[in-house]
Amino acid sequence: MELLPPFHVATPATIAAAVAARQRQATGRFIAGGTDLMVNLRHGLGDPAALIDLRGIPELQHVTAGPDGLVIGAAVTLAELAEHPAVTSRYPAIAAAATAVGAPAHRAAGTVGGNLCLDTRCIFYNRSAWWREANGFCLKYKGDTCHVAPTGKRCHAAFSGDLAPALLVHAAEIDIAGPDGVRRQPLAALYAEDGAAHVRLAAGEFLVRVVVPADPWPAAYAKARARGAIDFPLAGVAVALRRRGSDVDGLRVALTGTNARPFLLEGTDGLLGTPVSPAWLDRLGRLVQKQVSPMRTTLLAAQYRRRVAAALAQRLAATLGGADAVGHAA
Amino acid sequence: MTQAAKQVRSFRLNGRAHDVLVADNVLLLDTLREALGLTGTKRGCDGGECGACTVLIDGTPRLACLTRTQECDGHSVETIEGLAENGRMSRLQRAFHERLGTQCGYCTPGMVMTAEGLLRRNPDPTEAEIRAALAGNICRCTGYVKIIEAVEDAARGAP
Ligand SMILES: Cc1cc2nc3c(=O)[nH]c(=O)nc-3n(C[C@H](O)[C@H](O)[C@H](O)COP(=O)(O)OP(=O)(O)OC[C@H]3O[C@@H](n4cnc5c(N)ncnc54)[C@H](O)[C@@H]3O)c2cc1C
Ligand code: SF4
Ligand code: FES
Ligand code: FES
């Protein structure tokens, strides 16, 4: 692999210092565990003059659980998150999603902020510099054609972070720091359906923390991947389902690995007020198949990812919806 | 190399204090292998995928091919070279040897360091826990069964 570009690393100890460090460096990049960015930099994907390591900032370092919900610092590692007692006991979908990331060494280094701001992935992008150069690069970086959809004008690389869907189904919000201070917004609003610009952060802005409301609905996360031991999701699905009696009274479904952004499924309101049944699961499956848009960005066929996304959603909803429905899931 | 400015970084390496003069863009894997001559830590995929470069940082398994030397300033780094005492292999190393947990040997330093990290945290792991701990270490020779048996043996105190 290539040598790393000649960056220097800043290690700010405050939010303000991190913002200032980024503003001083037009080509600077924030970094945390580096398990995504270091790999990409070694592939010649980016040439920052400075890396600004966010892990030394106290506001980013802790998980706390209280009456206002769960607050997760952006520099908390996935290993810390997955093992936190409040997370394992009350937010099992978040613990499962964190545990589903890579292998233990990735989770020991990789952080929540890095996972939520993960670069998108594509078989034409996650390649060495010489491979990409021989292929004329591509629209996402240094080139002008998308090899996946050559007639299109945008990049379809897939967002493949595991954590985002599990946070989305809990209606998580994020605090973003920037030159104008800290603002709060829904996590869902962080993302755009563009593989070359999927994270909506202005220069100098970074994630400080994630806030997950208290009293979470029962929820679960599952992913399909090529190798069970360690792999990015080909499709990942989180479902949160609240029941009143046997009826579904609240439903949120979120997906990753199928689109340029993780997203909340629309139209789930139409599935409320009835119990989970085989017909209900069919409708859920159709809703998923309609809204995901996997492209040929992975070695496995896009159609497989579409169908497995629906099947995972059905399986999780069947389990959360009550024992009756289990066994009918696709 | 590049012209990035160098700085002195100080860390404990296999229990002894070390100072190295490195630029910020130098990987721990390169410092260990090229500057310090500790070639036990292997460069496999060189991109975070295979686990051959696993070392312990503050006792936790980490990938030296994704870690900058600069990040290790003030921390403790342990490599495969640090396990043997007075020329005798550690119990875990002996178990890999006795149980044929190593064939070509290329994945072995990473496997051993990952297992060492596991056994320090969890001295009596189940087979499932061993498998989960070794999930990021790829071996193209053994088929993994002998590696798992070696870790089980080391945990049980045999051989
Ligand atoms: C072999 C391998 C397998 C992997 N498998 C998976 C997997 O199965 N699932 C998965 O989700 N990931 C996987 N990963 C990717 C990665 O390990 C994780 O997503 C990890 O959580 C990334 O976090 P990090 O702190 O290391 O990110 P970094 O590499 O430090 O940063 C990633 C990106 O996020 C930005 N960033 C970091 N922190 C912030 C912040 N606070 N605010 C704004 N931007 C920020 C950086 O600028 C960078 O663009 C894998 C990686 C490898 C090498
Ligand atoms: S989807 Fe197209 S533009 Fe995006 S990374 Fe792949 S080939 Fe490049
Ligand atoms: S060489 Fe580091 S993971 Fe393969
Ligand atoms: S013994 Fe050859 S790769 Fe594992």
Coordinates of C-alpha atoms and ligand atoms in Angstrom, one line a residue:
Chain A
M1 CA 0.0 0.0 0.0
E2 CA 1.0 3.6 -0.5
L3 CA 2.8 5.7 2.1
L4 CA 0.6 8.1 4.0
P5 CA 0.5 11.7 2.9
P6 CA 2.7 14.1 4.9
F7 CA 0.1 15.3 7.4
H8 CA 0.7 16.4 10.9
V9 CA -1.7 15.5 13.7
A10 CA -3.3 18.1 16.0
T11 CA -4.6 16.9 19.4
P12 CA -7.0 19.6 20.7
A13 CA -8.3 19.3 24.2
T14 CA -11.3 21.5 23.8
I15 CA -14.2 21.8 21.3
A16 CA -13.2 25.4 20.4
A17 CA -9.5 24.4 19.8
A18 CA -10.7 21.6 17.5
V19 CA -12.9 23.9 15.5
A20 CA -10.1 26.4 15.2
A21 CA -7.5 23.8 14.2
R22 CA -9.8 22.7 11.4
Q23 CA -10.4 26.2 10.3
R24 CA -6.7 26.9 10.0
Q25 CA -6.3 23.9 7.7
A26 CA -8.3 24.1 4.5
T27 CA -7.5 20.4 3.7
G28 CA -7.6 19.2 7.3
R29 CA -9.7 16.1 8.3
F30 CA -11.1 15.2 11.7
I31 CA -10.0 11.7 12.8
A32 CA -10.9 9.5 15.8
G33 CA -10.1 5.7 15.8
G34 CA -8.8 6.0 12.2
T35 CA -10.1 2.5 11.3
D36 CA -11.8 4.0 8.3
L37 CA -9.8 7.1 7.5
M38 CA -6.3 5.5 7.8
V39 CA -7.3 2.8 5.4
N40 CA -8.6 5.3 2.9
L41 CA -5.6 7.6 3.2
R42 CA -3.3 4.7 2.5
H43 CA -5.3 4.0 -0.7
G44 CA -4.6 7.6 -1.7
L45 CA -8.2 8.6 -1.0
G46 CA -7.6 12.1 0.3
D47 CA -4.5 14.2 0.9
P48 CA -5.0 16.2 4.1
A49 CA -2.3 18.4 5.4
A50 CA -3.5 17.9 9.0
L51 CA -5.5 15.4 10.9
I52 CA -7.3 16.7 13.9
D53 CA -7.7 13.9 16.5
L54 CA -10.9 14.5 18.4
R55 CA -10.4 11.9 21.1
G56 CA -8.7 14.2 23.6
I57 CA -11.8 16.4 24.1
P58 CA -13.6 15.5 27.4
E59 CA -17.1 16.2 26.1
L60 CA -16.7 13.5 23.6
Q61 CA -15.5 10.7 25.9
H62 CA -18.3 9.4 28.0
V63 CA -21.5 7.5 28.0
T64 CA -24.1 8.5 30.6
A65 CA -27.6 7.2 31.2
G66 CA -30.2 9.2 33.1
P67 CA -33.8 10.4 33.1
D68 CA -33.1 12.4 29.9
G69 CA -32.0 9.3 28.1
L70 CA -28.7 7.9 26.9
V71 CA -25.9 10.4 26.0
I72 CA -23.0 8.9 24.0
G73 CA -19.9 11.0 23.4
A74 CA -18.7 10.8 19.8
A75 CA -15.2 9.6 20.8
V76 CA -16.6 6.7 22.8
T77 CA -15.3 3.5 21.3
L78 CA -17.7 0.9 19.9
A79 CA -16.3 -1.6 22.4
E80 CA -17.1 0.7 25.3
L81 CA -20.6 1.4 24.0
A82 CA -21.3 -2.3 23.4
E83 CA -20.4 -3.2 27.0
H84 CA -21.9 -0.3 28.8
P85 CA -24.5 -1.8 31.3
A86 CA -27.2 0.8 30.5
V87 CA -26.8 0.0 26.8
T88 CA -26.9 -3.8 27.1
S89 CA -29.8 -3.7 29.5
R90 CA -32.1 -1.0 27.9
Y91 CA -30.9 -0.5 24.4
P92 CA -30.0 -4.0 23.1
A93 CA -30.3 -3.0 19.5
I94 CA -27.6 -0.4 20.0
A95 CA -25.4 -2.9 21.7
A96 CA -26.0 -5.4 19.0
A97 CA -25.2 -2.9 16.2
A98 CA -22.0 -1.8 18.0
T99 CA -20.9 -5.5 18.4
A100 CA -21.7 -6.2 14.7
V101 CA -18.9 -3.8 13.6
G102 CA -15.8 -5.4 12.3
A103 CA -13.7 -7.4 14.7
P104 CA -12.7 -6.7 18.4
A105 CA -9.6 -4.7 17.3
H106 CA -11.8 -2.4 15.2
R107 CA -14.2 -1.9 18.0
A108 CA -11.4 -1.2 20.4
A109 CA -10.2 1.7 18.2
G110 CA -13.3 2.7 16.2
T111 CA -15.6 5.3 17.7
V112 CA -19.3 6.3 17.5
G113 CA -18.6 9.5 15.6
G114 CA -16.4 7.7 13.1
N115 CA -19.0 5.1 12.6
L116 CA -21.8 7.6 12.0
C117 CA -19.5 9.7 9.6
L118 CA -18.1 6.6 7.9
D119 CA -17.2 7.1 4.3
T120 CA -19.4 5.4 1.8
R121 CA -18.2 2.2 0.1
C122 CA -18.0 0.8 -3.4
I123 CA -16.0 -1.8 -5.3
F124 CA -14.7 0.9 -7.6
Y125 CA -13.6 3.1 -4.7
N126 CA -12.2 1.0 -1.9
R127 CA -9.2 0.1 -4.1
S128 CA -5.6 1.0 -4.3
A129 CA -4.6 4.2 -6.0
W130 CA -3.1 2.4 -9.0
W131 CA -6.2 0.3 -9.4
R132 CA -8.4 3.3 -9.5
E133 CA -6.0 5.2 -11.7
A134 CA -5.9 2.4 -14.2
N135 CA -9.7 2.5 -14.2
G136 CA -9.8 6.3 -14.8
F137 CA -10.8 7.0 -11.2
C138 CA -14.5 7.7 -10.7
L139 CA -17.0 10.4 -10.0
K140 CA -16.6 10.1 -6.2
Y141 CA -12.9 11.0 -6.2
K142 CA -10.7 12.5 -9.0
G143 CA -12.8 11.1 -11.9
D144 CA -15.8 12.1 -13.9
T145 CA -17.7 8.9 -14.6
C146 CA -19.5 6.5 -12.2
H147 CA -18.7 3.0 -13.2
V148 CA -21.8 1.7 -11.4
A149 CA -24.2 3.9 -13.2
P150 CA -22.2 5.5 -16.1
T151 CA -25.1 7.6 -17.4
G152 CA -25.9 9.0 -14.0
K153 CA -24.7 12.2 -12.4
R154 CA -24.2 11.1 -8.9
C155 CA -22.3 8.5 -6.8
H156 CA -24.2 5.5 -5.4
A157 CA -21.6 4.2 -3.0
A158 CA -23.3 2.6 0.0
F159 CA -23.2 3.9 3.5
S160 CA -22.2 0.8 5.5
G161 CA -22.1 1.8 9.1
D162 CA -23.9 -0.5 11.5
L163 CA -24.7 1.9 14.3
A164 CA -26.8 4.5 12.5
P165 CA -30.0 2.4 11.9
A166 CA -30.1 1.3 15.6
L167 CA -29.9 5.0 16.7
L168 CA -32.4 6.1 14.1
V169 CA -35.1 3.8 15.3
H170 CA -34.7 5.3 18.8
A171 CA -35.2 8.8 17.3
A172 CA -31.7 9.8 18.3
E173 CA -30.5 13.4 18.1
I174 CA -26.9 14.7 17.6
D175 CA -25.0 17.7 18.9
I176 CA -22.8 19.2 16.2
A177 CA -20.0 21.6 17.1
G178 CA -18.8 24.3 14.7
P179 CA -17.7 27.8 14.3
D180 CA -21.1 29.1 15.6
G181 CA -21.2 26.9 18.7
V182 CA -23.1 23.7 19.3
R183 CA -26.5 22.9 17.7
R184 CA -28.8 19.9 18.2
Q185 CA -30.7 18.2 15.3
P186 CA -32.2 14.8 14.5
L187 CA -29.6 12.2 13.5
A188 CA -31.6 11.5 10.4
A189 CA -31.0 15.0 9.1
L190 CA -27.2 14.4 9.1
Y191 CA -27.4 12.4 5.9
A192 CA -28.0 13.0 2.2
E193 CA -28.7 10.5 -0.6
D194 CA -25.4 11.2 -2.4
G195 CA -22.5 8.7 -2.1
A196 CA -19.9 11.5 -2.6
A197 CA -21.4 13.9 -0.1
H198 CA -23.6 11.8 2.3
V199 CA -22.6 13.6 5.6
R200 CA -24.1 17.1 5.9
L201 CA -21.4 18.9 7.9
A202 CA -19.9 22.2 7.0
A203 CA -16.1 22.7 7.2
G204 CA -15.1 22.8 10.8
E205 CA -18.2 21.0 12.1
F206 CA -18.0 17.7 14.0
L207 CA -20.2 15.4 16.1
V208 CA -19.9 16.0 19.8
R209 CA -22.5 13.5 21.1
V210 CA -25.6 11.4 20.4
V211 CA -28.6 11.8 22.6
V212 CA -31.0 8.8 22.7
P213 CA -34.4 9.4 24.3
A214 CA -35.3 7.5 27.5
D215 CA -38.0 4.8 27.6
P216 CA -37.0 3.2 24.3
W217 CA -39.4 1.0 22.4
P218 CA -38.3 -2.7 22.1
A219 CA -35.8 -2.9 19.3
A220 CA -33.4 -5.2 17.5
Y221 CA -30.7 -5.0 14.8
A222 CA -29.5 -7.6 12.3
K223 CA -27.2 -7.5 9.3
A224 CA -26.4 -9.7 6.3
R225 CA -22.7 -9.9 5.4
A226 CA -20.5 -12.1 3.2
R227 CA -18.4 -13.4 6.1
G228 CA -20.0 -14.0 9.5
A229 CA -16.9 -13.2 11.5
I230 CA -16.0 -9.8 10.1
D231 CA -17.6 -7.7 7.4
F232 CA -19.5 -4.6 6.5
P233 CA -23.3 -5.0 6.1
L234 CA -24.6 -5.9 2.7
A235 CA -27.8 -4.8 4.3
G236 CA -28.4 -3.9 7.9
V237 CA -31.8 -3.3 9.5
A238 CA -33.0 -2.0 12.8
V239 CA -36.6 -2.3 13.9
A240 CA -38.3 -0.7 16.9
L241 CA -41.8 -1.9 17.6
R242 CA -44.1 -1.0 20.4
R243 CA -47.3 -3.0 21.0
R244 CA -50.6 -2.3 22.8
G245 CA -52.0 -5.7 23.5
S246 CA -51.4 -7.6 20.4
D247 CA -51.6 -4.6 18.1
V248 CA -48.6 -2.7 16.7
D249 CA -48.8 0.7 18.2
G250 CA -45.5 2.2 17.1
L251 CA -43.1 1.1 14.4
R252 CA -39.8 2.5 13.1
V253 CA -37.6 0.7 10.7
A254 CA -34.1 1.9 9.6
L255 CA -31.7 0.6 7.0
T256 CA -28.0 0.7 6.2
G257 CA -25.8 -0.8 3.5
T258 CA -28.4 -0.4 0.8
N259 CA -28.3 3.3 0.0
A260 CA -25.8 6.2 0.1
R261 CA -27.3 7.1 3.5
P262 CA -28.8 5.2 6.4
F263 CA -32.5 6.1 6.5
L264 CA -35.8 5.6 8.3
L265 CA -38.4 3.7 6.3
E266 CA -41.4 5.9 5.3
G267 CA -45.0 4.8 5.4
T268 CA -44.8 2.6 8.5
D269 CA -47.9 4.4 10.0
G270 CA -49.9 2.3 7.6
L271 CA -48.9 -0.7 9.6
L272 CA -50.2 0.5 12.9
G273 CA -53.3 -0.7 14.8
T274 CA -53.2 -4.3 13.8
P275 CA -51.2 -7.4 15.0
V276 CA -48.2 -8.7 13.2
S277 CA -49.5 -11.3 10.8
P278 CA -48.2 -12.9 7.6
A279 CA -50.1 -10.4 5.5
W280 CA -48.7 -7.5 7.7
L281 CA -45.2 -8.9 7.2
D282 CA -45.7 -9.0 3.4
R283 CA -46.7 -5.4 3.4
L284 CA -43.6 -4.5 5.5
G285 CA -41.4 -6.5 3.1
R286 CA -42.8 -4.6 0.1
L287 CA -42.3 -1.3 1.8
V288 CA -38.7 -2.1 2.3
Q289 CA -38.1 -3.4 -1.2
K290 CA -39.6 -0.3 -2.6
Q291 CA -37.5 2.2 -0.6
V292 CA -34.1 0.6 -0.7
S293 CA -32.0 1.3 -3.7
P294 CA -28.9 -1.0 -3.7
M295 CA -26.6 -0.6 -6.8
R296 CA -23.7 -2.7 -8.0
T297 CA -21.4 -1.4 -5.4
T298 CA -20.7 -4.7 -3.7
L299 CA -19.6 -8.1 -5.0
L300 CA -23.0 -9.5 -4.2
A301 CA -25.9 -8.7 -6.5
A302 CA -28.0 -5.7 -5.7
Q303 CA -31.1 -7.7 -6.0
Y304 CA -29.9 -10.0 -3.2
R305 CA -29.3 -6.9 -0.9
R306 CA -32.8 -5.7 -1.7
R307 CA -34.4 -9.0 -0.8
V308 CA -32.3 -9.7 2.3
A309 CA -33.1 -6.2 3.6
A310 CA -36.8 -7.0 3.4
A311 CA -36.3 -10.5 4.9
L312 CA -34.3 -9.1 7.9
A313 CA -36.9 -6.4 8.6
Q314 CA -39.6 -9.1 8.5
R315 CA -37.7 -11.4 10.8
L316 CA -37.0 -8.7 13.4
A317 CA -40.6 -7.4 13.3
A318 CA -42.0 -10.9 13.6
T319 CA -39.9 -11.5 16.7
L320 CA -40.7 -8.1 18.3
G321 CA -44.3 -8.4 17.3
G322 CA -45.0 -11.5 19.3
A323 CA -44.4 -15.2 19.2
D324 CA -47.5 -15.7 17.0
A325 CA -45.9 -14.2 14.0
V326 CA -42.6 -16.0 14.3
G327 CA -42.2 -18.7 11.7
H328 CA -44.3 -16.9 9.1
A329 CA -41.4 -14.5 8.4
A330 CA -39.8 -14.8 5.0
Chain B
M1 CA 9.7 9.2 2.9
T2 CA 7.9 12.5 3.2
Q3 CA 9.1 15.8 4.6
A4 CA 6.7 15.8 7.6
A5 CA 8.4 17.1 10.7
K6 CA 9.6 14.5 13.2
Q7 CA 9.1 14.5 16.9
V8 CA 10.2 12.4 19.8
R9 CA 7.5 9.9 20.9
S10 CA 7.9 8.0 24.2
F11 CA 6.2 4.8 25.0
R12 CA 6.8 1.6 26.9
L13 CA 7.7 -1.2 24.5
N14 CA 7.6 -4.7 25.9
G15 CA 8.0 -3.2 29.4
R16 CA 10.9 -0.9 28.6
A17 CA 10.9 2.8 28.0
H18 CA 11.5 3.8 24.4
D19 CA 12.0 7.1 22.6
V20 CA 11.6 7.2 18.9
L21 CA 12.0 10.2 16.5
V22 CA 9.1 9.9 14.0
A23 CA 6.9 12.0 11.8
D24 CA 3.1 12.0 12.6
N25 CA 2.3 10.0 9.4
V26 CA 4.4 7.0 10.4
L27 CA 2.6 3.8 11.3
L28 CA 3.4 1.8 14.4
L29 CA 3.9 -1.2 12.2
D30 CA 6.7 0.6 10.3
T31 CA 8.3 1.9 13.5
L32 CA 8.3 -1.6 15.0
R33 CA 9.5 -3.4 11.9
E34 CA 11.7 -0.9 10.2
A35 CA 13.1 1.4 12.9
L36 CA 13.2 -1.0 15.9
G37 CA 13.9 -4.2 14.0
L38 CA 11.0 -6.0 15.7
T39 CA 9.9 -8.0 12.7
G40 CA 7.7 -10.5 14.7
T41 CA 4.7 -8.2 14.1
K42 CA 3.6 -9.1 10.6
R43 CA 2.4 -7.0 7.7
G44 CA -0.3 -9.0 6.1
C45 CA -3.1 -7.1 4.3
D46 CA -1.6 -3.8 5.4
G47 CA -5.1 -2.4 5.6
G48 CA -6.9 -3.5 8.7
E49 CA -8.4 -6.7 7.4
C50 CA -6.3 -9.7 8.5
G51 CA -5.1 -9.2 12.1
A52 CA -1.5 -10.3 11.4
C53 CA -0.2 -7.0 12.7
T54 CA -2.0 -7.2 16.1
V55 CA -0.1 -5.8 19.1
L56 CA -1.3 -4.9 22.6
I57 CA -1.7 -1.3 23.3
D58 CA -2.4 -0.8 27.0
G59 CA -3.2 -4.5 27.1
T60 CA -5.9 -4.4 24.4
P61 CA -5.4 -5.9 20.9
R62 CA -5.0 -3.2 18.3
L63 CA -3.9 -3.2 14.6
A64 CA -0.4 -1.8 14.1
C65 CA -1.1 -1.1 10.4
L66 CA -3.9 1.4 11.3
T67 CA -2.2 2.9 14.3
R68 CA 0.1 5.9 14.0
T69 CA 3.3 5.8 16.2
Q70 CA 2.3 9.3 17.4
E71 CA -0.8 7.9 19.0
C72 CA 1.3 5.6 21.2
D73 CA 3.0 8.5 23.0
G74 CA 2.6 7.8 26.7
H75 CA 1.1 4.4 26.2
S76 CA 2.3 0.8 26.5
V77 CA 2.9 -1.3 23.5
E78 CA 3.5 -5.1 23.6
T79 CA 4.6 -7.2 20.7
I80 CA 5.2 -11.0 20.2
E81 CA 8.8 -10.4 21.1
G82 CA 7.8 -9.4 24.6
L83 CA 6.0 -12.7 25.6
A84 CA 8.9 -15.1 26.1
E85 CA 10.8 -14.8 29.4
N86 CA 14.5 -15.7 29.7
G87 CA 14.3 -17.4 26.3
R88 CA 11.3 -19.6 27.3
M89 CA 8.1 -19.3 25.4
S90 CA 5.0 -18.3 27.3
R91 CA 2.4 -20.8 28.1
L92 CA 0.2 -19.5 25.3
Q93 CA 3.1 -19.7 22.8
R94 CA 3.9 -23.3 23.9
A95 CA 0.2 -24.2 23.5
F96 CA 0.3 -23.0 19.8
H97 CA 3.4 -25.1 19.3
E98 CA 2.2 -28.3 21.0
R99 CA -1.3 -28.1 19.5
L100 CA 0.0 -27.4 16.0
G101 CA -1.8 -24.0 16.1
T102 CA 0.7 -22.7 13.7
Q103 CA 1.6 -23.9 10.2
C104 CA 3.3 -21.4 7.9
G105 CA 3.3 -19.1 11.0
Y106 CA 2.5 -15.9 9.3
C107 CA -0.7 -15.2 11.2
T108 CA 0.7 -16.6 14.4
P109 CA 2.1 -13.5 16.1
G110 CA -1.2 -11.7 15.5
M111 CA -3.2 -14.7 16.7
V112 CA -1.0 -15.1 19.8
M113 CA -1.3 -11.4 20.7
T114 CA -5.0 -11.4 20.2
A115 CA -5.4 -14.5 22.4
E116 CA -3.0 -13.0 25.0
G117 CA -5.3 -9.9 25.2
L118 CA -8.3 -12.2 25.6
L119 CA -6.8 -14.4 28.3
R120 CA -5.7 -11.4 30.4
R121 CA -9.2 -10.1 30.3
N122 CA -11.0 -13.4 30.6
P123 CA -8.7 -16.2 31.8
D124 CA -11.3 -18.9 31.3
P125 CA -13.0 -18.2 28.0
T126 CA -15.6 -20.4 26.4
E127 CA -15.1 -21.7 22.8
A128 CA -17.6 -19.1 21.6
E129 CA -15.6 -16.3 23.4
I130 CA -12.4 -17.5 21.8
R131 CA -14.0 -17.5 18.4
A132 CA -15.4 -14.0 18.9
A133 CA -12.0 -12.7 20.1
L134 CA -10.2 -14.1 17.1
A135 CA -12.8 -13.0 14.6
G136 CA -10.5 -10.5 13.0
N137 CA -7.5 -12.8 12.7
I138 CA -7.3 -14.6 9.4
C139 CA -5.4 -17.8 8.8
R140 CA -5.1 -19.5 5.5
C141 CA -3.4 -22.7 6.8
T142 CA -4.8 -24.2 9.9
G143 CA -8.5 -24.1 9.5
Y144 CA -8.7 -22.4 12.9
V145 CA -9.6 -25.6 14.9
K146 CA -6.0 -26.1 16.2
I147 CA -5.7 -22.4 17.1
I148 CA -8.9 -22.5 19.2
E149 CA -7.6 -25.7 20.9
A150 CA -4.3 -24.0 21.6
V151 CA -6.0 -21.1 23.3
E152 CA -8.2 -23.5 25.3
D153 CA -5.2 -25.5 26.4
A154 CA -3.3 -22.3 27.5
A155 CA -6.4 -21.2 29.5
R156 CA -6.6 -24.6 31.2
G157 CA -3.0 -24.6 32.1
A158 CA -2.0 -27.4 29.8
P159 CA 0.5 -28.2 28.4
Ligands
LIG1 C1 -11.7 -4.8 8.1 C2 -12.6 -3.7 8.5 C3 -13.9 -4.1 8.8 C4 -14.9 -3.2 9.2 N1 -16.2 -3.6 9.4 C5 -17.1 -2.7 9.7 C6 -18.5 -3.1 9.9 O1 -18.8 -4.3 9.9 N2 -19.4 -2.2 10.2 C7 -19.1 -0.9 10.3 O2 -20.0 -0.1 10.6 N3 -17.8 -0.4 10.2 C8 -16.8 -1.3 9.9 N4 -15.5 -0.9 9.7 C9 -15.2 0.5 9.7 C10 -14.8 1.2 11.0 O3 -13.9 0.3 11.7 C11 -15.9 1.5 11.9 O4 -17.0 2.1 11.2 C12 -15.5 2.5 13.0 O5 -16.5 2.8 13.8 C13 -15.0 3.9 12.4 O6 -14.7 4.7 13.5 P1 -13.3 5.5 13.6 O7 -13.3 6.2 14.9 O8 -12.2 4.5 13.5 O9 -13.4 6.4 12.4 P2 -12.2 7.3 11.7 O10 -11.5 6.4 10.7 O11 -11.4 8.0 12.7 O12 -13.2 8.4 10.9 C14 -14.1 8.0 9.9 C15 -14.7 9.2 9.3 O13 -15.5 9.9 10.3 C16 -15.0 11.2 10.5 N5 -15.2 11.5 11.9 C17 -14.7 10.8 12.9 N6 -15.1 11.3 14.1 C18 -16.0 12.3 13.8 C19 -16.7 13.2 14.6 N7 -16.8 13.1 15.9 N8 -17.5 14.2 13.9 C20 -17.4 14.2 12.5 N9 -16.7 13.4 11.8 C21 -16.0 12.4 12.4 C22 -13.6 11.2 10.0 O14 -13.2 12.5 9.5 C23 -13.6 10.2 8.8 O15 -14.1 10.8 7.7 C24 -14.5 -1.8 9.3 C25 -13.2 -1.5 9.1 C26 -12.3 -2.4 8.7 C27 -10.9 -1.9 8.4
SF4_2 S1 -20.9 4.5 -7.1 FE1 -19.9 5.3 -8.9 S2 -19.0 7.3 -8.3 FE2 -19.6 6.2 -6.5 S3 -17.7 5.2 -5.8 FE3 -18.8 3.7 -7.0 S4 -18.0 4.0 -9.1 FE4 -17.4 5.8 -7.9
FES3 S1 -1.6 -6.1 8.4 FE1 -2.8 -5.0 9.9 S2 -4.8 -6.0 9.7 FE2 -3.6 -7.0 8.1
FES4 S1 -0.5 -20.6 9.9 FE1 -0.3 -19.9 7.9 S2 -1.7 -18.2 7.9 FE2 -2.1 -19.1 9.8

